[in-house]
């Protein structure tokens, strides 16, 4: 694989990720403009912060 081929594949993958995130934004966030609202809600339910959520 050449550097040019790798770059093309990389750019295509990044574009697919961007499209998925944009298409799923409503599903992930509901009506909240905060893109991290689901993590904050989960943290509150677990009585912690998003930074130290249990996995």
C-alpha atoms as one frame of an Amber mdcrd trajectory, in Angstrom:
protein
   0.000   0.000   0.000   1.383   3.336  -0.966   1.248   6.445   1.172  -1.289
   7.910  -1.254  -3.546   4.844  -0.986  -3.296   4.900   2.799  -4.182   8.591
   2.913  -7.221   8.035   0.678  -8.493   5.151   2.825  -7.882   7.148   5.993
  -9.805  10.151   4.657 -12.715   7.922   3.575 -12.907   6.382   7.047 -12.843
   9.764   8.776 -15.646  10.934   6.478 -17.744   7.863   7.347 -17.216   8.516
  11.059 -18.239  12.151  10.649 -21.380  11.199   8.713 -22.370   8.624  11.337
 -21.917  11.072  14.207 -23.900  13.767  12.419 -26.696  11.354  11.500 -26.899
   9.894  14.996 -26.599  13.162  16.934 -30.333  13.324  17.757 -30.349   9.695
  18.869 -27.313  10.230  21.098 -28.342  13.563  22.613 -32.131  13.748  22.442
 -33.039  17.427  22.518 -29.948  18.478  24.458 -27.419  20.676  22.650 -24.754
  19.146  24.933 -23.101  16.312  22.998 -21.919  14.753  26.273 -25.301  14.823
  28.012 -25.698  11.029  27.948 -22.366  10.608  29.746 -23.310  13.222  32.328
 -26.674  11.555  32.935 -25.038   8.139  33.322 -22.499   9.590  35.728 -25.218
  11.192  37.840 -27.064   7.862  38.027 -23.836   6.223  39.204 -23.154   9.066
  41.637 -19.849   9.989  40.056 -18.549  12.362  37.413 -18.091  11.566  33.712
 -14.328  11.599  34.374 -14.427   8.707  36.813 -17.309   6.565  35.578 -16.990
   2.871  36.273 -16.510   0.648  33.238
